[in-house]
Every structure is written in structure tokens, then in C-alpha cells.
PDB file of C-alpha atoms and ligand atoms in Angstrom:
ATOM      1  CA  UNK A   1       0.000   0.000   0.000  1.00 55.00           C
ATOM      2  CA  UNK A   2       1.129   3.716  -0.863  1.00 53.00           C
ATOM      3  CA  UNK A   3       2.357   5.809   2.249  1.00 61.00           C
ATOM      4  CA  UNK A   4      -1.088   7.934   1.672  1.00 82.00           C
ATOM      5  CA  UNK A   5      -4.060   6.116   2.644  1.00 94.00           C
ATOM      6  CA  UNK A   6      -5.705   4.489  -0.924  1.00 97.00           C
ATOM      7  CA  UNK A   7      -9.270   5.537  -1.674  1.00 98.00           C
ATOM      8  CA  UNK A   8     -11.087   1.813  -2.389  1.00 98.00           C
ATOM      9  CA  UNK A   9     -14.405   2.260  -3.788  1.00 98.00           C
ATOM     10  CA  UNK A  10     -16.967  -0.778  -2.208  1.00 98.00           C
ATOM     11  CA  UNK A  11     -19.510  -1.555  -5.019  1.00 98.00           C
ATOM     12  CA  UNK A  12     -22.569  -0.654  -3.199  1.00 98.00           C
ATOM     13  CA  UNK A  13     -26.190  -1.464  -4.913  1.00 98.00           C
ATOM     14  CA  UNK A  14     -26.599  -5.207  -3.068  1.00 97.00           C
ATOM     15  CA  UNK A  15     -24.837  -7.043  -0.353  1.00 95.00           C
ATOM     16  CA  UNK A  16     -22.353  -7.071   2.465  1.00 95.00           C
ATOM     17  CA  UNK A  17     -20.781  -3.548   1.967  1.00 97.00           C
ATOM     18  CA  UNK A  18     -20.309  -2.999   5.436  1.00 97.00           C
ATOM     19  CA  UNK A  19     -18.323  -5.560   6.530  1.00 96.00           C
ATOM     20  CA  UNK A  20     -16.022  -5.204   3.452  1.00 97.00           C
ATOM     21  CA  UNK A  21     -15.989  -1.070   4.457  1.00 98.00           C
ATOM     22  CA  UNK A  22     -15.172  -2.154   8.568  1.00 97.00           C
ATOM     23  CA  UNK A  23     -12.035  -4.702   7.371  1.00 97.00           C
ATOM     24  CA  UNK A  24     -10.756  -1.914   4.325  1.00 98.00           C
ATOM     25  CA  UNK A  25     -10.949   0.988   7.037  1.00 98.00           C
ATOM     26  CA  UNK A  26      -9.421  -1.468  10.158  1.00 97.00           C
ATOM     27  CA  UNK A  27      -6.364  -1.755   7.635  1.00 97.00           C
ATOM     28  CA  UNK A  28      -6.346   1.421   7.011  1.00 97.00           C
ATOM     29  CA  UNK A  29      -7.940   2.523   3.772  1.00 98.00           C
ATOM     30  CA  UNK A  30     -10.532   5.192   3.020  1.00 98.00           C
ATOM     31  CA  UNK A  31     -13.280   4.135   1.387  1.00 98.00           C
ATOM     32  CA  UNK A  32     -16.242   5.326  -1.089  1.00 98.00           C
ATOM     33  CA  UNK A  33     -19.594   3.660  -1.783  1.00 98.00           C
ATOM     34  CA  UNK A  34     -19.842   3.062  -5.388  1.00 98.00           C
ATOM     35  CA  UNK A  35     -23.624   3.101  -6.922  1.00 98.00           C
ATOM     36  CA  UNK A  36     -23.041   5.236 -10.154  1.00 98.00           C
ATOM     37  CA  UNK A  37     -20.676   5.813 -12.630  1.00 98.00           C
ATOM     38  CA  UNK A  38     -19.647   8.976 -11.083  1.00 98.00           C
ATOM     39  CA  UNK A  39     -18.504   7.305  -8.031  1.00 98.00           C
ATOM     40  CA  UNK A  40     -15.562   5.553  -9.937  1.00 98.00           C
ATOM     41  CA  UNK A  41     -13.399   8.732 -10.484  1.00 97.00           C
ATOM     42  CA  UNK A  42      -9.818   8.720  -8.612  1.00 96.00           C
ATOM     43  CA  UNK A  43     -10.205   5.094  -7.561  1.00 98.00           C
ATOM     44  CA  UNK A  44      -7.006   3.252  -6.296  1.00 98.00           C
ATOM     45  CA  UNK A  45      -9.440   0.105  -6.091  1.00 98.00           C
ATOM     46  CA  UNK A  46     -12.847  -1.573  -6.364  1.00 98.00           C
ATOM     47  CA  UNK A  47     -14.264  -4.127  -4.056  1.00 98.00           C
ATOM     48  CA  UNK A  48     -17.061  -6.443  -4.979  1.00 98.00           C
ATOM     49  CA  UNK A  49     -18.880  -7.750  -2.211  1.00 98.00           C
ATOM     50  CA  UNK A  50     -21.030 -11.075  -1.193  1.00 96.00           C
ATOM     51  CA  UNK A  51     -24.560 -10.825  -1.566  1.00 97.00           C
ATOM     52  CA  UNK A  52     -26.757 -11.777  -4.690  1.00 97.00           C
ATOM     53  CA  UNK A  53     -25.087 -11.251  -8.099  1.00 98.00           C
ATOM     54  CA  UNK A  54     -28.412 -11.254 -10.602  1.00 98.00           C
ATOM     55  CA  UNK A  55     -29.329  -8.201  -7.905  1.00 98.00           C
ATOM     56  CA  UNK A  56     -26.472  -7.079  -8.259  1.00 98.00           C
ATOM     57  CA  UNK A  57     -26.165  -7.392 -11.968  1.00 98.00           C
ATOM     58  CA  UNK A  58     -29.318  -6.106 -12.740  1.00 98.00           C
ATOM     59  CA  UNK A  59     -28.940  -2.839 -10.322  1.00 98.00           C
ATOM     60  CA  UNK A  60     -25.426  -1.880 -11.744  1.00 98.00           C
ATOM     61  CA  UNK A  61     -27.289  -1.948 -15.491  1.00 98.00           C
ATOM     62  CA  UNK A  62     -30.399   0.010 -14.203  1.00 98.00           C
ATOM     63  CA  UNK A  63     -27.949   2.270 -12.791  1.00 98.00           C
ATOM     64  CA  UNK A  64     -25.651   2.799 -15.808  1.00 98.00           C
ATOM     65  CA  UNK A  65     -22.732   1.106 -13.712  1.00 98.00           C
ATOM     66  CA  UNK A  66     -22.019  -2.009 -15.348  1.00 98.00           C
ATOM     67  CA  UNK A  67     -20.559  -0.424 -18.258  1.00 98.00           C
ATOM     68  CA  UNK A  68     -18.226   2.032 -17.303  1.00 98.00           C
ATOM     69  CA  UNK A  69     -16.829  -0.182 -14.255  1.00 98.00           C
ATOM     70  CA  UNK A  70     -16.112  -2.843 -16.313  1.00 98.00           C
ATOM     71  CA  UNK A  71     -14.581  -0.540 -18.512  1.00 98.00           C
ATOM     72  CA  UNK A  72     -12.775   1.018 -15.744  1.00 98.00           C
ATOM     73  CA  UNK A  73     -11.308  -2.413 -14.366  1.00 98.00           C
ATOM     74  CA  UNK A  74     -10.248  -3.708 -18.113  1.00 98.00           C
ATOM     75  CA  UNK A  75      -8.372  -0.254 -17.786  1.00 98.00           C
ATOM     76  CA  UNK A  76      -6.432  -1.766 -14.858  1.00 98.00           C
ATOM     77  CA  UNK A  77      -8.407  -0.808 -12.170  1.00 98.00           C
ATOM     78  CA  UNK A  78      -7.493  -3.198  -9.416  1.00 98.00           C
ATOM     79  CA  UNK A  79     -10.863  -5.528  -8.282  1.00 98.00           C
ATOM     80  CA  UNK A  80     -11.143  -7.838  -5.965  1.00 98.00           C
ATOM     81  CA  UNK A  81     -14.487  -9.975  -5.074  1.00 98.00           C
ATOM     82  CA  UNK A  82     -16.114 -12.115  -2.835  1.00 97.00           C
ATOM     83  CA  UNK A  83     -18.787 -14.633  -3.708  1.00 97.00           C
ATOM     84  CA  UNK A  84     -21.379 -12.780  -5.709  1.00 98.00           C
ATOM     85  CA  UNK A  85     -18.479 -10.786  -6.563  1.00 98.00           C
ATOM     86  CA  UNK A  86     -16.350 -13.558  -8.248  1.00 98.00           C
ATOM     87  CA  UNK A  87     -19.839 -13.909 -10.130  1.00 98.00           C
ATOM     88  CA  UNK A  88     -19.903 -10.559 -11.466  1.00 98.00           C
ATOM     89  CA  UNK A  89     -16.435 -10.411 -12.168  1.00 98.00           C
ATOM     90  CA  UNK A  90     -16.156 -13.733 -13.943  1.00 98.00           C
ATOM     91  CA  UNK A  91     -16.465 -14.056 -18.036  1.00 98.00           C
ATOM     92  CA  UNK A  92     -19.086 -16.648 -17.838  1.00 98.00           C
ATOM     93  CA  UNK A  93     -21.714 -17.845 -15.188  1.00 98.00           C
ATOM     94  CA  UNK A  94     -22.373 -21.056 -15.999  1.00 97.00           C
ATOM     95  CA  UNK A  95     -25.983 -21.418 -14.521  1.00 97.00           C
ATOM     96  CA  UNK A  96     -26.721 -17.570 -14.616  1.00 98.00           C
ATOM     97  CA  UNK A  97     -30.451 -16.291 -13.408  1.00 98.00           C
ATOM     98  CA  UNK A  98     -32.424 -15.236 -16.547  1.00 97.00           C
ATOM     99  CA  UNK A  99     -31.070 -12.229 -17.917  1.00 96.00           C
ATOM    100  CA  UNK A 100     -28.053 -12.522 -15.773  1.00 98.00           C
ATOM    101  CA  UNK A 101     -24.853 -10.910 -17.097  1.00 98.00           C
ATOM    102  CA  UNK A 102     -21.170 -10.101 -15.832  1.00 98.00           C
ATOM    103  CA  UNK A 103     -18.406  -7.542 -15.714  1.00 98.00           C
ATOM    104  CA  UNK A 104     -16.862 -10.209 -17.992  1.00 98.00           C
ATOM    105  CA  UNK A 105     -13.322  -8.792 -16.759  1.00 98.00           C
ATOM    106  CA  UNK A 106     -11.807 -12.173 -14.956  1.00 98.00           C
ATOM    107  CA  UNK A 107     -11.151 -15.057 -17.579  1.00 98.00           C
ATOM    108  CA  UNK A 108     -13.126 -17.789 -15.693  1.00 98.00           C
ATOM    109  CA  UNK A 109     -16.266 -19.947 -15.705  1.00 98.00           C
ATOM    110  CA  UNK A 110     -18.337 -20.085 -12.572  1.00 98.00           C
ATOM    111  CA  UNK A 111     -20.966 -22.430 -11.219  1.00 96.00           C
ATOM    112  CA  UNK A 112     -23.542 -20.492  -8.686  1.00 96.00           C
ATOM    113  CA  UNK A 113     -24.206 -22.080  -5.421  1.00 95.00           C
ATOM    114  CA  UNK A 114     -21.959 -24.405  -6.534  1.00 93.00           C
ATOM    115  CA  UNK A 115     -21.925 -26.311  -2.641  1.00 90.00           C
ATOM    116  CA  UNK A 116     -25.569 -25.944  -2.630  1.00 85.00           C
ATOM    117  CA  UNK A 117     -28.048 -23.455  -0.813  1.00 79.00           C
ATOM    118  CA  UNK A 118     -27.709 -21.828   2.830  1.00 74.00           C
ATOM    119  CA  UNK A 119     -28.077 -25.143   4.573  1.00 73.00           C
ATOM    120  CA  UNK A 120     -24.837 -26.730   2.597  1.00 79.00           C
ATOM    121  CA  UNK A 121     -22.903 -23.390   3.799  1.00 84.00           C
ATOM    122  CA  UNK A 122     -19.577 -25.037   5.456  1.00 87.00           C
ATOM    123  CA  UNK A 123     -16.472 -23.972   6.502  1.00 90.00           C
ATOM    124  CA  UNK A 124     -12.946 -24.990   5.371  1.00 91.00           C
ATOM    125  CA  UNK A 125      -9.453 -23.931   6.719  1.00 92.00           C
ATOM    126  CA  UNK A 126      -7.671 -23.345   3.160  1.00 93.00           C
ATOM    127  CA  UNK A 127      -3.807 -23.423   2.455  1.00 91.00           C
ATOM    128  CA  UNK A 128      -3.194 -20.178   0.438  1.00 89.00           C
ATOM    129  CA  UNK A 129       0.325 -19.960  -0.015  1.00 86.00           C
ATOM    130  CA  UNK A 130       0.303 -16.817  -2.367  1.00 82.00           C
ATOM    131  CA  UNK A 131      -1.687 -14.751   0.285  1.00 78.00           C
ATOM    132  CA  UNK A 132      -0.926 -16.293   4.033  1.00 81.00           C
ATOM    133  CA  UNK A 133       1.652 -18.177   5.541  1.00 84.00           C
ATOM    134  CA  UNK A 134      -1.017 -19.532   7.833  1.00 88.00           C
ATOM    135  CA  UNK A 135      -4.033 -21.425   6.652  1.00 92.00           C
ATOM    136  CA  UNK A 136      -7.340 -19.367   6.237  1.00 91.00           C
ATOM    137  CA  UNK A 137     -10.433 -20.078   7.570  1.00 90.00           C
ATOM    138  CA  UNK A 138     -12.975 -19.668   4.838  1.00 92.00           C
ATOM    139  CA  UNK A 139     -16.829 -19.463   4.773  1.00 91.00           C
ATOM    140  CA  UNK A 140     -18.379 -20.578   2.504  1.00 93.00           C
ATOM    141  CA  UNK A 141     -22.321 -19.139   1.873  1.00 92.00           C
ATOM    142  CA  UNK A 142     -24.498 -20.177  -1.286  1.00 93.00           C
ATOM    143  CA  UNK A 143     -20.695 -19.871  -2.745  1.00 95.00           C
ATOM    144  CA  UNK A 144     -19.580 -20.114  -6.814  1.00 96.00           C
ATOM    145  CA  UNK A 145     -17.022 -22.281  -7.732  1.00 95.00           C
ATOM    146  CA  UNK A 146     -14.646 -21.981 -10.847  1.00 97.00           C
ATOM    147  CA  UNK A 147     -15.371 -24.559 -13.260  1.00 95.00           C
ATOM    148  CA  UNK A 148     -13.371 -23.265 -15.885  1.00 96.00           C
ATOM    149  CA  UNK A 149     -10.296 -21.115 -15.680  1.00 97.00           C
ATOM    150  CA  UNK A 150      -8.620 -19.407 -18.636  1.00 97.00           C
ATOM    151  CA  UNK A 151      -5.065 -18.405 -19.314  1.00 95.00           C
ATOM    152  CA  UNK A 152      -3.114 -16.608 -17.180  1.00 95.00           C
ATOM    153  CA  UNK A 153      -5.336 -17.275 -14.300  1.00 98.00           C
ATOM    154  CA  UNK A 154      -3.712 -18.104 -11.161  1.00 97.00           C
ATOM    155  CA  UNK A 155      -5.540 -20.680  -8.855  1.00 96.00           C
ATOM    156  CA  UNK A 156      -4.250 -19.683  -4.913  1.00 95.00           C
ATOM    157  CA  UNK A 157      -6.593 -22.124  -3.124  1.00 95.00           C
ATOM    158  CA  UNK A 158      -9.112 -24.883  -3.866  1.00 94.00           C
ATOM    159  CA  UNK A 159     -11.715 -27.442  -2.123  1.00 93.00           C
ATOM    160  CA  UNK A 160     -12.153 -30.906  -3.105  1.00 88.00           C
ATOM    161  CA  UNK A 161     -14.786 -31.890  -5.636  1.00 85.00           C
ATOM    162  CA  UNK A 162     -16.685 -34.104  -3.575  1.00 83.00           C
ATOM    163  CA  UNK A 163     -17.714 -30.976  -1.858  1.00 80.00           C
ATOM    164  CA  UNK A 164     -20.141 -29.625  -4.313  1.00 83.00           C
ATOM    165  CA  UNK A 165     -23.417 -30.800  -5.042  1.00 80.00           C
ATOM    166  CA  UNK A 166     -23.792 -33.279  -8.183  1.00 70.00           C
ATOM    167  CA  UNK A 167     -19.800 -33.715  -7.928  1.00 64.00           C
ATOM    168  CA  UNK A 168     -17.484 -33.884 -10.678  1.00 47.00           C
ATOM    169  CA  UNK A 169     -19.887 -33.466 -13.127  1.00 48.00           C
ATOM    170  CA  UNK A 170     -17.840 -31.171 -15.185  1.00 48.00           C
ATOM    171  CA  UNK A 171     -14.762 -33.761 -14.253  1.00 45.00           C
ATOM    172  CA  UNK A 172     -17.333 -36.687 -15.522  1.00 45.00           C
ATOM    173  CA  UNK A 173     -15.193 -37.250 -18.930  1.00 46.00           C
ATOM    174  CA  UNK A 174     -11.815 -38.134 -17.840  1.00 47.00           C
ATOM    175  CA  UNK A 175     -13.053 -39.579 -14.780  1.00 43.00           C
ATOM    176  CA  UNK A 176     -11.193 -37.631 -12.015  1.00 49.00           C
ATOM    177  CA  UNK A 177     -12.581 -35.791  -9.501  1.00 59.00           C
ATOM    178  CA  UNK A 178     -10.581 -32.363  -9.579  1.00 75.00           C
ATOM    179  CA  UNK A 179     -10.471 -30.085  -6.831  1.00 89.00           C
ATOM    180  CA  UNK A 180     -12.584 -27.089  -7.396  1.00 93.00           C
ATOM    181  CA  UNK A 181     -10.871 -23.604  -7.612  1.00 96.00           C
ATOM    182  CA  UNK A 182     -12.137 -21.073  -4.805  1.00 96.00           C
ATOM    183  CA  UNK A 183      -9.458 -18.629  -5.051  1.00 97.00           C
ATOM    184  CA  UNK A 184      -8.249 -17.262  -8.668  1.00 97.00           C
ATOM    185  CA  UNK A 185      -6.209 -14.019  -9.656  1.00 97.00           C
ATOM    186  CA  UNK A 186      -5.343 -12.695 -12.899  1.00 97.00           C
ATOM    187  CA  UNK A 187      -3.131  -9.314 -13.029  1.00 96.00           C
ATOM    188  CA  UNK A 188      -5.006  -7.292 -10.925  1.00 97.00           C
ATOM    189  CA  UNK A 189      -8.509  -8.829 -10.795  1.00 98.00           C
ATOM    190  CA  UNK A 190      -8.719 -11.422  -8.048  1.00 97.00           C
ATOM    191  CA  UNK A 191     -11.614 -13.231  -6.289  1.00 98.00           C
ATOM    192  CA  UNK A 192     -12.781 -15.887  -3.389  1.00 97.00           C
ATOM    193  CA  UNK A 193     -15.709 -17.930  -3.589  1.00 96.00           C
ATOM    194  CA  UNK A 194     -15.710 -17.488   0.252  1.00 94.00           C
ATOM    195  CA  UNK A 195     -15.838 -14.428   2.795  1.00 92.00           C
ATOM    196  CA  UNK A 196     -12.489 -13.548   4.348  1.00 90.00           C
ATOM    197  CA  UNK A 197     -14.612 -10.200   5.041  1.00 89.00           C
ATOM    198  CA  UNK A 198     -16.920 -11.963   7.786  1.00 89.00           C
ATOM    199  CA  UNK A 199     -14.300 -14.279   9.300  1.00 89.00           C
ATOM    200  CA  UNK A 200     -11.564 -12.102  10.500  1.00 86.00           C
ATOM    201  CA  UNK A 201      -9.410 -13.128   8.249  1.00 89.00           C
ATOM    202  CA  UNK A 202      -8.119 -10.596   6.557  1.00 92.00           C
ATOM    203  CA  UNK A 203      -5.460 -11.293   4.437  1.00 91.00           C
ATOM    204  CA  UNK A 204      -7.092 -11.776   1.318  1.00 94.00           C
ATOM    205  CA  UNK A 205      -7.602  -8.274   1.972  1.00 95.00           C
ATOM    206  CA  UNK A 206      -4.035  -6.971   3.316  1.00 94.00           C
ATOM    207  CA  UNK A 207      -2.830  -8.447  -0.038  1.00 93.00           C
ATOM    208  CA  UNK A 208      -5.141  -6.886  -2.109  1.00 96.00           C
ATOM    209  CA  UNK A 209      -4.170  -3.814  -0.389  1.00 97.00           C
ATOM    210  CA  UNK A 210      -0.762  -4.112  -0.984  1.00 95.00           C
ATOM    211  CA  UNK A 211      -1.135  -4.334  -4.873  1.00 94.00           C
ATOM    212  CA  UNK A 212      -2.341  -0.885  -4.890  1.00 95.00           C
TER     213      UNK A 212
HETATM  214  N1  LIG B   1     -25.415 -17.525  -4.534  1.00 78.58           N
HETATM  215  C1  LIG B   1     -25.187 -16.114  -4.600  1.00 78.58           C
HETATM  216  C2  LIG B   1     -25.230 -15.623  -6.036  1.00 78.58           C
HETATM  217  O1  LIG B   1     -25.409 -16.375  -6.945  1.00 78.58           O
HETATM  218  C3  LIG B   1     -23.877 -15.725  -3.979  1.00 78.58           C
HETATM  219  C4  LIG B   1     -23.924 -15.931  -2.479  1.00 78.58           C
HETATM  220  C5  LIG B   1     -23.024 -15.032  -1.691  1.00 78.58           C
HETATM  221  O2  LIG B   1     -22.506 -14.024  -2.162  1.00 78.58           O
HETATM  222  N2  LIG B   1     -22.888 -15.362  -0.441  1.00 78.58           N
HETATM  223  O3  LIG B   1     -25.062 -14.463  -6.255  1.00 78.58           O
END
């Protein structure tokens, strides 16, 4: 992180902004509510948070956002999401809500409520070697997994297959039962199925920090 504190704008139509605003502010960031295109100017960073993504998707078109802040990450805005925002940030959603779209700005596929619905929620102590030294405890809520993950795309942490519901469908041709990315970063876009933002651990966040 810059010596000045970095301005990180919290996309703000749908979902758990204010946990996201308490960790970015605790680690010592300012931070702006984003709703409209306006909001972008003089960002050092967006964040994404959990909540519903077709909500979320549909407010940010209604709202003339989705354009210009996809346009504004492709331009190297740095992004990170969580849950519904992996979603919005992925290139493809492959079960998407009817009329569902994306931000289309991280090269991956992703499967919603990949584990299942609020009942299958589970937690998971992940090895993250790119972010911690220690393991991190992850959440998972309703969460997306990556089913498909293009070039260039790091995976930092993953669960096993037999975790999500119907499992290994999408492994079903060769046989094996891969584990299923829950961590990915590309450049400056990354994204966790889970919610570092509601466990206390923040260093998802601390290293997105320090990019900027
Ligand atoms: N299942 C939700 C969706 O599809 C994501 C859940 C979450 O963000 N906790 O948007």
C-alpha cells in the first residue's frame, strides 16, 4: 500500500458492503460507496462484495454502472471480489439467473451455489500460499465455484470436488474428480468464492491492499 491512505471504492447497490468497508478501514484505507458511474473517479481500487449477483447485476445496469466499471477495471483498475463478486467479475456464469450478465473482466467460468443453498454453507481452513503463511479459515455461503479457468489465471486455493453438489460433473469425462478452484487471480482482478470479510481473516484483503 502507498504511504497515503488508498481511496477503495466498495460496489454498493446489493450485499455485504459494510463488513467489506469495517475490514478496508481497520487496515487502514478510506473508502467510497460506489452506486453510479460517477462514483468511480480517482479510484485506487474496487471491491465487490457477497450478496446476490443477478441483484447485483441487474442494479449496476439500471444504474448505468455495469458499463463504465467494467470498462474502468479492463483499464487496470485493481478488483477484488467475494462470492457474488467472483460472479460478477467472472467471463461466464455457468448457470446464470435469466437475464443474468457479468463484468466479464476475470477469464473464468463459474458455477452459482456451486456447494448448494444456505443449509450446505460449510467452513474450510484453506492453504493459500500466495496470500498467508497460515491457513485461512474460509466461509463458505451459497458460494460459486470456478469450473473453468482461462489463461493466465492463477488458482491460490481450492476445495475438493466431492464438496459440491452433483460432484465432478464437469470432471465426468476423464473420470477424475478435480479439486474445485475457490481462489483465482489474474493481473489485478482477483476473487474468493468465500468471505475472508466476515471471518476475521483478513489477508485476502491486506494483499489486495498491498497491490495498490
Ligand atoms: N449464490 C449467490 C449468487 O449467486 C452468492 C452468495 C453469496 O454471495 N454469499 O449471487
Amino acid at each position: 500500500m502507498s504511504p497515503a491512505a488508498p481511496t477503495v471504492g466498495v460496489f454498493a447497490l446489493q450485499g455485504d458492503v459494510r463488513e467489506h468497508v469495517h475490514v478496508l478501514e481497520a487496515l487502514g484505507a478510506r473508502t467510497r460507496p460506489i452506486r453510479r458511474p460517477a462514483d468511480l473517479a480517482g479510484l485506487d481500487g474496487i471491491v465487490l462484495p457477497g450478496g446476490e449477483s443477478s441483484v447485483m447485476d441487474r442494479l449496476a445496469r439500471i444504474m448505468g454502472l455495469r458499463d463504465p466499471l467494467a470498462e474502468a477495471i479492463r483499464d487496470g483498475l485493481p478488483a477484488y471480489g467475494t462470492c457474488a463478486g467472483m460472479i460478477l467479475l467472472a467471463a461466464g456464469i455457468e448457470n446464470p439467473a435469466p437475464d443474468q450478465g457479468s463484468l466479464g473482466v476475470l477469464d473464468v467460468t463459474v458455477r452459482r451455489n456451486a456447494f448448494g443453498s444456505q443449509v450446505d454453507s460449510f467452513e474450510a481452513d484453506l492453504e493459500v500460499p500466495a496470500a498467508a503463511a497460515d491457513p485461512v479459515h474460509a466461509v463458505f455461503i451459497r458460494a460459486p465455484a470456478v469450473v473453468r479457468v482461462g489463461e493466465g489465471v492463477e488458482v491460490l486455493a481450492s476445495v475438493p470436488a466431492a464438496r459440491a453438489v452433483g460432484a465432478s460433473t464437469s470432471e465426468a469425462d476423464d473420470g477424475a474428480a478435480a479439486d474445485l478452484p475457490v481462489a483465482v487471480r489474474a493481473g489485478h482482478v482477483s476473487a474468493t468464492s468465500f468471505h475472508p470479510e466476515v471471518t476475521g481473516d483478513w489477508s485476502f484483503h491486506r494483499a489486495f491492499l498491498a497491490g495498490l
